[in-house]
PDB file of C-alpha atoms in Angstrom:
ATOM      1  CA  LYS A  29       0.111  -0.143   0.111  1.00 26.00           C
ATOM      2  CA  ILE A  30       1.253   3.444  -0.859  1.00 25.00           C
ATOM      3  CA  PHE A  31       0.854   6.048   1.753  1.00 28.00           C
ATOM      4  CA  THR A  32       1.036   9.841   0.904  1.00 33.00           C
ATOM      5  CA  LEU A  33       2.485  12.240   3.547  1.00 37.00           C
ATOM      6  CA  SER A  34       2.448  16.018   3.359  1.00 48.00           C
ATOM      7  CA  LEU A  35       5.840  17.294   4.361  1.00 44.00           C
ATOM      8  CA  LYS A  36       5.158  20.867   4.735  1.00 45.00           C
ATOM      9  CA  LYS A  37       7.948  23.377   3.701  1.00 44.00           C
ATOM     10  CA  ASP A  38       7.535  26.816   3.266  1.00 41.00           C
ATOM     11  CA  SER A  39       9.202  29.878   1.866  1.00 34.00           C
ATOM     12  CA  MET A  40       9.749  32.207   5.028  1.00 35.00           C
ATOM     13  CA  ASN A  41       9.484  35.419   3.455  1.00 38.00           C
ATOM     14  CA  SER A  42      10.232  37.066   0.301  1.00 34.00           C
ATOM     15  CA  ARG A  43      13.769  36.691   0.596  1.00 37.00           C
ATOM     16  CA  GLY A  44      13.359  32.784   0.687  1.00 39.00           C
ATOM     17  CA  TYR A  45      14.469  31.984   3.985  1.00 40.00           C
ATOM     18  CA  GLY A  46      13.127  28.447   4.507  1.00 41.00           C
ATOM     19  CA  VAL A  47      11.629  25.639   2.745  1.00 45.00           C
ATOM     20  CA  PRO A  48       8.722  25.469   0.124  1.00 47.00           C
ATOM     21  CA  ARG A  49       5.345  24.292   1.319  1.00 52.00           C
ATOM     22  CA  ASP A  50       2.948  21.499   0.038  1.00 48.00           C
ATOM     23  CA  ASN A  51       5.641  18.811  -0.759  1.00 42.00           C
ATOM     24  CA  ARG A  52       4.199  15.251  -0.869  1.00 36.00           C
ATOM     25  CA  ALA A  53       6.587  12.243   0.159  1.00 39.00           C
ATOM     26  CA  SER A  54       5.234   8.737  -0.787  1.00 39.00           C
ATOM     27  CA  TYR A  55       6.641   5.593   0.442  1.00 44.00           C
ATOM     28  CA  HIS A  56       6.069   1.744   0.510  1.00 43.00           C
ATOM     29  CA  GLU A  57       6.279   0.456   4.068  1.00 48.00           C
ATOM     30  CA  SER A  58       5.057  -2.150   6.666  1.00 48.00           C
ATOM     31  CA  SER A  59       2.101  -1.108   8.788  1.00 50.00           C
ATOM     32  CA  GLY A  60       4.331  -0.912  11.805  1.00 54.00           C
ATOM     33  CA  GLN A  61       6.585   1.920  10.425  1.00 67.00           C
ATOM     34  CA  ASN A  62       3.682   3.860   9.182  1.00 80.00           C
ATOM     35  CA  GLU A  63       2.874   5.434  12.373  1.00 83.00           C
ATOM     36  CA  THR A  64       6.722   5.871  13.081  1.00 84.00           C
ATOM     37  CA  LEU A  65       7.119   7.813   9.642  1.00 87.00           C
ATOM     38  CA  GLU A  66       3.745   9.997  10.187  1.00 87.00           C
ATOM     39  CA  ARG A  67       5.160  11.040  13.753  1.00 90.00           C
ATOM     40  CA  ASP A  68       8.798  12.241  12.092  1.00 92.00           C
ATOM     41  CA  VAL A  69       7.136  14.091   9.258  1.00 89.00           C
ATOM     42  CA  GLN A  70       5.091  15.935  11.950  1.00 91.00           C
ATOM     43  CA  PHE A  71       8.005  16.473  14.032  1.00 93.00           C
ATOM     44  CA  LEU A  72       9.781  17.806  11.020  1.00 93.00           C
ATOM     45  CA  ASN A  73       6.759  20.119  10.043  1.00 91.00           C
ATOM     46  CA  CYS A  74       6.839  21.599  13.451  1.00 93.00           C
ATOM     47  CA  CYS A  75      10.484  22.408  13.258  1.00 95.00           C
ATOM     48  CA  PHE A  76       9.945  23.976  10.110  1.00 94.00           C
ATOM     49  CA  ASP A  77       7.041  26.000  11.364  1.00 94.00           C
ATOM     50  CA  ASP A  78       9.147  27.115  14.500  1.00 96.00           C
ATOM     51  CA  ILE A  79      12.261  27.856  12.143  1.00 96.00           C
ATOM     52  CA  GLU A  80       9.803  30.051  10.135  1.00 94.00           C
ATOM     53  CA  LYS A  81       8.347  31.971  13.045  1.00 95.00           C
ATOM     54  CA  PHE A  82      11.865  32.503  14.582  1.00 96.00           C
ATOM     55  CA  VAL A  83      13.035  34.019  11.264  1.00 95.00           C
ATOM     56  CA  ALA A  84       9.873  36.294  11.167  1.00 93.00           C
ATOM     57  CA  ARG A  85      11.018  37.478  15.001  1.00 93.00           C
ATOM     58  CA  LEU A  86      14.342  38.096  13.686  1.00 94.00           C
ATOM     59  CA  GLN A  87      13.069  40.397  10.633  1.00 91.00           C
ATOM     60  CA  ALA A  88      10.356  42.153  12.670  1.00 88.00           C
ATOM     61  CA  ALA A  89      13.469  43.036  15.291  1.00 86.00           C
ATOM     62  CA  ALA A  90      15.554  44.200  12.144  1.00 83.00           C
ATOM     63  CA  GLU A  91      12.701  46.239  10.784  1.00 82.00           C
ATOM     64  CA  ALA A  92      11.909  48.158  14.364  1.00 75.00           C
ATOM     65  CA  TYR A  93      15.582  48.822  14.596  1.00 70.00           C
ATOM     66  CA  LYS A  94      15.524  50.298  11.456  1.00 75.00           C
ATOM     67  CA  GLN A  95      12.788  52.676  12.215  1.00 73.00           C
ATOM     68  CA  LEU A  96      14.471  53.106  15.832  1.00 71.00           C
ATOM     69  CA  GLU A  97      17.734  54.437  14.061  1.00 69.00           C
ATOM     70  CA  SER A  98      15.430  56.365  11.780  1.00 65.00           C
ATOM     71  CA  ARG A  99      13.818  58.222  14.269  1.00 65.00           C
ATOM     72  CA  ARG A 100      17.047  58.966  16.092  1.00 64.00           C
ATOM     73  CA  HIS A 101      18.450  60.394  13.007  1.00 60.00           C
ATOM     74  CA  GLU A 102      15.722  62.753  12.495  1.00 62.00           C
ATOM     75  CA  ARG A 103      15.654  63.952  16.265  1.00 63.00           C
ATOM     76  CA  GLN A 104      19.392  64.684  15.737  1.00 64.00           C
ATOM     77  CA  GLN A 105      18.516  66.811  12.680  1.00 60.00           C
ATOM     78  CA  HIS A 106      15.772  68.517  14.477  1.00 57.00           C
ATOM     79  CA  ARG A 107      17.722  69.400  17.745  1.00 61.00           C
ATOM     80  CA  LYS A 108      20.497  70.999  15.445  1.00 56.00           C
ATOM     81  CA  LYS A 109      17.946  73.307  13.966  1.00 56.00           C
ATOM     82  CA  HIS A 110      15.851  74.032  17.055  1.00 57.00           C
ATOM     83  CA  ASP A 111      17.730  72.972  20.002  1.00 54.00           C
ATOM     84  CA  LYS A 112      15.092  72.649  22.211  1.00 53.00           C
ATOM     85  CA  GLY A 113      12.142  70.157  23.331  1.00 50.00           C
ATOM     86  CA  PRO A 114      12.702  67.099  25.248  1.00 47.00           C
ATOM     87  CA  PRO A 115      13.459  63.904  23.485  1.00 50.00           C
ATOM     88  CA  LYS A 116      10.938  61.447  22.342  1.00 56.00           C
ATOM     89  CA  GLN A 117      10.604  58.359  24.230  1.00 55.00           C
ATOM     90  CA  ASP A 118      11.148  54.924  22.139  1.00 62.00           C
ATOM     91  CA  GLY A 119      10.592  52.543  24.978  1.00 63.00           C
ATOM     92  CA  MET A 120       8.140  50.081  23.020  1.00 66.00           C
ATOM     93  CA  LEU A 121      10.406  50.537  19.538  1.00 63.00           C
ATOM     94  CA  SER A 122      13.339  49.789  21.477  1.00 62.00           C
ATOM     95  CA  MET A 123      12.034  46.629  23.019  1.00 68.00           C
ATOM     96  CA  ARG A 124      10.714  45.546  19.694  1.00 69.00           C
ATOM     97  CA  ALA A 125      14.281  45.974  18.214  1.00 68.00           C
ATOM     98  CA  ARG A 126      16.104  43.820  20.398  1.00 80.00           C
ATOM     99  CA  PRO A 127      16.862  40.377  19.284  1.00 79.00           C
ATOM    100  CA  PRO A 128      15.375  37.311  20.940  1.00 90.00           C
ATOM    101  CA  PRO A 129      16.728  36.052  24.268  1.00 93.00           C
ATOM    102  CA  ALA A 130      19.573  33.631  24.257  1.00 96.00           C
ATOM    103  CA  ASP A 131      17.510  30.720  25.232  1.00 96.00           C
ATOM    104  CA  ASP A 132      15.287  31.211  22.223  1.00 97.00           C
ATOM    105  CA  PHE A 133      18.371  31.072  20.059  1.00 97.00           C
ATOM    106  CA  ILE A 134      19.477  28.026  21.773  1.00 97.00           C
ATOM    107  CA  ASP A 135      16.068  26.454  21.398  1.00 98.00           C
ATOM    108  CA  ILE A 136      15.819  26.937  17.658  1.00 98.00           C
ATOM    109  CA  PHE A 137      19.297  25.772  16.987  1.00 98.00           C
ATOM    110  CA  GLN A 138      18.596  22.527  18.591  1.00 98.00           C
ATOM    111  CA  LYS A 139      15.414  22.172  16.624  1.00 97.00           C
ATOM    112  CA  ILE A 140      17.607  22.718  13.285  1.00 98.00           C
ATOM    113  CA  LYS A 141      19.809  19.989  14.651  1.00 98.00           C
ATOM    114  CA  TRP A 142      16.917  17.665  15.136  1.00 97.00           C
ATOM    115  CA  ALA A 143      15.703  18.525  11.758  1.00 96.00           C
ATOM    116  CA  PHE A 144      18.834  17.369  10.046  1.00 97.00           C
ATOM    117  CA  ASN A 145      18.347  13.861  12.369  1.00 97.00           C
ATOM    118  CA  LEU A 146      14.878  13.673  10.966  1.00 96.00           C
ATOM    119  CA  LEU A 147      15.895  14.484   7.562  1.00 96.00           C
ATOM    120  CA  ALA A 148      18.504  11.797   7.503  1.00 96.00           C
ATOM    121  CA  LYS A 149      16.170   9.047   8.794  1.00 94.00           C
ATOM    122  CA  LEU A 150      13.329  10.266   6.391  1.00 93.00           C
ATOM    123  CA  LYS A 151      15.969  10.371   3.287  1.00 92.00           C
ATOM    124  CA  ALA A 152      14.690   7.196   1.608  1.00 90.00           C
ATOM    125  CA  HIS A 153      11.033   8.278   1.853  1.00 89.00           C
ATOM    126  CA  ILE A 154      10.928  11.788   1.033  1.00 87.00           C
ATOM    127  CA  HIS A 155      11.094  12.846  -2.866  1.00 83.00           C
ATOM    128  CA  ASP A 156      10.806  16.000  -4.747  1.00 81.00           C
ATOM    129  CA  PRO A 157      12.546  17.657  -3.149  1.00 85.00           C
ATOM    130  CA  ASN A 158      14.541  15.209  -1.339  1.00 91.00           C
ATOM    131  CA  ALA A 159      16.294  15.227   1.937  1.00 93.00           C
ATOM    132  CA  PRO A 160      19.536  17.008   0.642  1.00 94.00           C
ATOM    133  CA  GLU A 161      17.573  19.519  -1.068  1.00 93.00           C
ATOM    134  CA  LEU A 162      15.874  20.132   2.232  1.00 93.00           C
ATOM    135  CA  VAL A 163      19.335  20.495   3.885  1.00 96.00           C
ATOM    136  CA  HIS A 164      20.126  23.273   1.552  1.00 95.00           C
ATOM    137  CA  PHE A 165      16.652  25.186   2.258  1.00 93.00           C
ATOM    138  CA  ILE A 166      17.446  24.808   6.078  1.00 96.00           C
ATOM    139  CA  PHE A 167      21.116  26.283   5.473  1.00 97.00           C
ATOM    140  CA  THR A 168      19.496  29.652   4.339  1.00 95.00           C
ATOM    141  CA  PRO A 169      17.791  30.510   7.551  1.00 96.00           C
ATOM    142  CA  LEU A 170      20.539  28.769   9.704  1.00 97.00           C
ATOM    143  CA  SER A 171      22.913  31.310   8.294  1.00 96.00           C
ATOM    144  CA  LEU A 172      20.893  33.872   9.277  1.00 95.00           C
ATOM    145  CA  ILE A 173      20.049  32.793  12.833  1.00 97.00           C
ATOM    146  CA  TYR A 174      23.660  32.439  13.310  1.00 97.00           C
ATOM    147  CA  GLU A 175      24.624  35.974  12.447  1.00 95.00           C
ATOM    148  CA  ALA A 176      21.855  37.473  14.454  1.00 94.00           C
ATOM    149  CA  SER A 177      22.897  35.257  17.547  1.00 95.00           C
ATOM    150  CA  ARG A 178      26.330  37.035  17.478  1.00 92.00           C
ATOM    151  CA  ASP A 179      24.426  40.252  18.119  1.00 87.00           C
ATOM    152  CA  PRO A 180      26.481  42.603  21.113  1.00 84.00           C
ATOM    153  CA  VAL A 181      23.424  42.203  23.159  1.00 84.00           C
ATOM    154  CA  HIS A 182      24.579  38.440  23.976  1.00 84.00           C
ATOM    155  CA  GLN A 183      27.826  39.852  25.223  1.00 85.00           C
ATOM    156  CA  GLY A 184      29.917  37.449  23.035  1.00 88.00           C
ATOM    157  CA  VAL A 185      28.380  34.121  23.781  1.00 93.00           C
ATOM    158  CA  ASP A 186      28.642  31.638  21.393  1.00 95.00           C
ATOM    159  CA  LEU A 187      25.110  30.489  21.347  1.00 97.00           C
ATOM    160  CA  ALA A 188      25.250  27.907  18.652  1.00 97.00           C
ATOM    161  CA  SER A 189      27.694  26.133  20.662  1.00 96.00           C
ATOM    162  CA  LYS A 190      25.444  25.936  23.613  1.00 96.00           C
ATOM    163  CA  ALA A 191      23.018  23.699  21.584  1.00 96.00           C
ATOM    164  CA  VAL A 192      24.717  20.517  22.427  1.00 96.00           C
ATOM    165  CA  SER A 193      21.484  18.256  22.251  1.00 96.00           C
ATOM    166  CA  PRO A 194      20.504  16.762  20.251  1.00 96.00           C
ATOM    167  CA  LEU A 195      23.882  15.469  18.892  1.00 96.00           C
ATOM    168  CA  LEU A 196      23.931  14.562  15.221  1.00 97.00           C
ATOM    169  CA  THR A 197      23.070  10.783  14.530  1.00 96.00           C
ATOM    170  CA  ARG A 198      25.737   9.219  12.391  1.00 96.00           C
ATOM    171  CA  GLU A 199      23.397   8.853   9.707  1.00 97.00           C
ATOM    172  CA  ALA A 200      22.620  12.852   9.815  1.00 98.00           C
ATOM    173  CA  LYS A 201      26.498  13.835   9.560  1.00 98.00           C
ATOM    174  CA  GLU A 202      27.095  11.370   6.489  1.00 98.00           C
ATOM    175  CA  LEU A 203      23.943  13.252   4.960  1.00 98.00           C
ATOM    176  CA  LEU A 204      25.429  16.618   5.674  1.00 98.00           C
ATOM    177  CA  LEU A 205      29.188  15.527   4.592  1.00 97.00           C
ATOM    178  CA  ASN A 206      27.678  14.256   1.227  1.00 97.00           C
ATOM    179  CA  CYS A 207      25.316  17.046   0.250  1.00 97.00           C
ATOM    180  CA  LEU A 208      26.880  20.474   1.824  1.00 98.00           C
ATOM    181  CA  THR A 209      28.095  23.154  -0.603  1.00 97.00           C
ATOM    182  CA  SER A 210      31.751  24.506   0.238  1.00 97.00           C
ATOM    183  CA  LYS A 211      29.781  27.411   1.852  1.00 97.00           C
ATOM    184  CA  GLU A 212      27.529  25.653   3.937  1.00 98.00           C
ATOM    185  CA  LEU A 213      30.250  23.264   5.147  1.00 98.00           C
ATOM    186  CA  GLU A 214      32.197  26.429   6.252  1.00 98.00           C
ATOM    187  CA  LEU A 215      29.063  27.474   8.339  1.00 98.00           C
ATOM    188  CA  TRP A 216      28.618  23.907   9.559  1.00 98.00           C
ATOM    189  CA  GLN A 217      32.244  23.664  10.813  1.00 97.00           C
ATOM    190  CA  VAL A 218      32.248  27.364  12.456  1.00 97.00           C
ATOM    191  CA  LEU A 219      29.169  26.038  14.470  1.00 97.00           C
ATOM    192  CA  GLY A 220      31.780  24.264  16.446  1.00 95.00           C
ATOM    193  CA  ARG A 221      32.150  20.443  17.487  1.00 95.00           C
ATOM    194  CA  ASN A 222      28.636  20.179  19.286  1.00 96.00           C
ATOM    195  CA  TRP A 223      27.314  20.359  15.539  1.00 98.00           C
ATOM    196  CA  THR A 224      30.150  18.272  13.575  1.00 97.00           C
ATOM    197  CA  THR A 225      30.442  15.511  16.244  1.00 96.00           C
ATOM    198  CA  SER A 226      27.954  12.570  15.862  1.00 96.00           C
ATOM    199  CA  GLU A 227      26.280  10.990  19.048  1.00 94.00           C
ATOM    200  CA  ASP A 228      28.449   7.793  18.601  1.00 93.00           C
ATOM    201  CA  GLU A 229      31.978  10.094  18.407  1.00 95.00           C
ATOM    202  CA  TYR A 230      31.076  12.598  21.290  1.00 93.00           C
ATOM    203  CA  PRO A 231      32.724  11.754  24.659  1.00 90.00           C
ATOM    204  CA  GLY A 232      30.706  11.743  27.883  1.00 85.00           C
ATOM    205  CA  HIS A 233      26.891  11.777  28.612  1.00 87.00           C
ATOM    206  CA  VAL A 234      24.792  14.451  26.748  1.00 90.00           C
ATOM    207  CA  GLU A 235      21.372  15.367  28.009  1.00 89.00           C
ATOM    208  CA  ALA A 236      18.124  14.026  26.320  1.00 90.00           C
ATOM    209  CA  PHE A 237      16.514  16.506  23.890  1.00 92.00           C
ATOM    210  CA  HIS A 238      12.933  17.427  25.115  1.00 93.00           C
ATOM    211  CA  PRO A 239      11.629  19.725  22.279  1.00 95.00           C
ATOM    212  CA  ARG A 240       8.539  22.276  23.349  1.00 95.00           C
ATOM    213  CA  PHE A 241       7.240  23.576  19.909  1.00 96.00           C
ATOM    214  CA  TYR A 242       5.775  27.234  19.916  1.00 96.00           C
ATOM    215  CA  ASN A 243       2.237  25.847  19.249  1.00 94.00           C
ATOM    216  CA  GLY A 244       2.304  24.426  22.840  1.00 94.00           C
ATOM    217  CA  TRP A 245       2.952  20.800  21.838  1.00 93.00           C
ATOM    218  CA  THR A 246       5.617  18.868  23.483  1.00 92.00           C
ATOM    219  CA  PRO A 247       6.305  15.614  22.462  1.00 89.00           C
ATOM    220  CA  SER A 248       6.592  12.644  25.139  1.00 83.00           C
ATOM    221  CA  PRO A 249      10.380  11.983  25.776  1.00 76.00           C
ATOM    222  CA  PRO A 250      10.167   8.356  24.432  1.00 66.00           C
ATOM    223  CA  ALA A 251       8.695   9.369  21.149  1.00 67.00           C
ATOM    224  CA  VAL A 252      11.401  11.838  20.673  1.00 70.00           C
ATOM    225  CA  ALA A 253      14.216   9.123  21.663  1.00 64.00           C
ATOM    226  CA  ARG A 254      13.093   6.750  19.399  1.00 51.00           C
ATOM    227  CA  ASP A 255      12.932   9.197  16.642  1.00 46.00           C
ATOM    228  CA  THR A 256      16.738   9.622  16.284  1.00 47.00           C
ATOM    229  CA  ARG A 257      16.993   5.621  15.700  1.00 43.00           C
ATOM    230  CA  GLN A 258      16.483   3.423  12.777  1.00 41.00           C
ATOM    231  CA  PHE A 259      12.779   1.992  11.892  1.00 40.00           C
ATOM    232  CA  PRO A 260      12.191  -1.419  13.233  1.00 37.00           C
ATOM    233  CA  SER A 261      12.212  -4.053  10.822  1.00 34.00           C
ATOM    234  CA  PRO A 262       8.704  -5.344   9.511  1.00 35.00           C
ATOM    235  CA  ARG A 263       8.876  -8.522  11.803  1.00 36.00           C
ATOM    236  CA  ASP A 264       9.371  -6.082  15.164  1.00 38.00           C
ATOM    237  CA  PRO A 265       6.217  -5.426  16.982  1.00 39.00           C
ATOM    238  CA  PRO A 266       5.443  -1.336  16.671  1.00 40.00           C
ATOM    239  CA  GLU A 267       6.168   0.125  19.920  1.00 45.00           C
ATOM    240  CA  ASN A 268       3.514   1.630  22.001  1.00 44.00           C
ATOM    241  CA  GLY A 269       3.357   5.447  23.084  1.00 39.00           C
TER     242      GLY A 269
END
């Protein structure tokens, strides 16, 4: 039986930050794997949605900052001419112009890493676009988010390196190594060892990843843990939960 999943991708804005929407992924699988695949695609779609929303926040902050700078310039010009009157307050605009807090950057970095793991797991089941093409799409907002994370407001903290969990699976690392362009590879390496070291290469213990999506959904820890592993064989009974 052929099952068709909707793998949602979206252009995040007019500049093309993100992934195209309304892709279809067809696959032939045993019934024990169908539920797992559907869940994985749902996880991946939620990651895409949160990346899109986070980029929208960055763009809103950038636009507010632009307006703030324009107002400040206009007031400077006005004072030169009139040299009187109290300065206008820009409290709300200043707040809107601030980038997201550090924890929000770390959260979205973790979801991007998880998306790579999901793509590696689903790569045999998604087509037009395929997993490597989706990796390229993700690297566009990843570059934007990484640059925004280096805003001076974060006092030089490397927020990308703080996203330790989830570590990439061996399959995800192989996927990236086999499909990244030279420019994407350079960015991936800049992100640091917590991005380039797979879970079977990483020394020591790493806390489990427990995502919470912007829509309020928090998948159960067992479901997330199973997600990074290979599909069960058709002879194995499907896991519950």
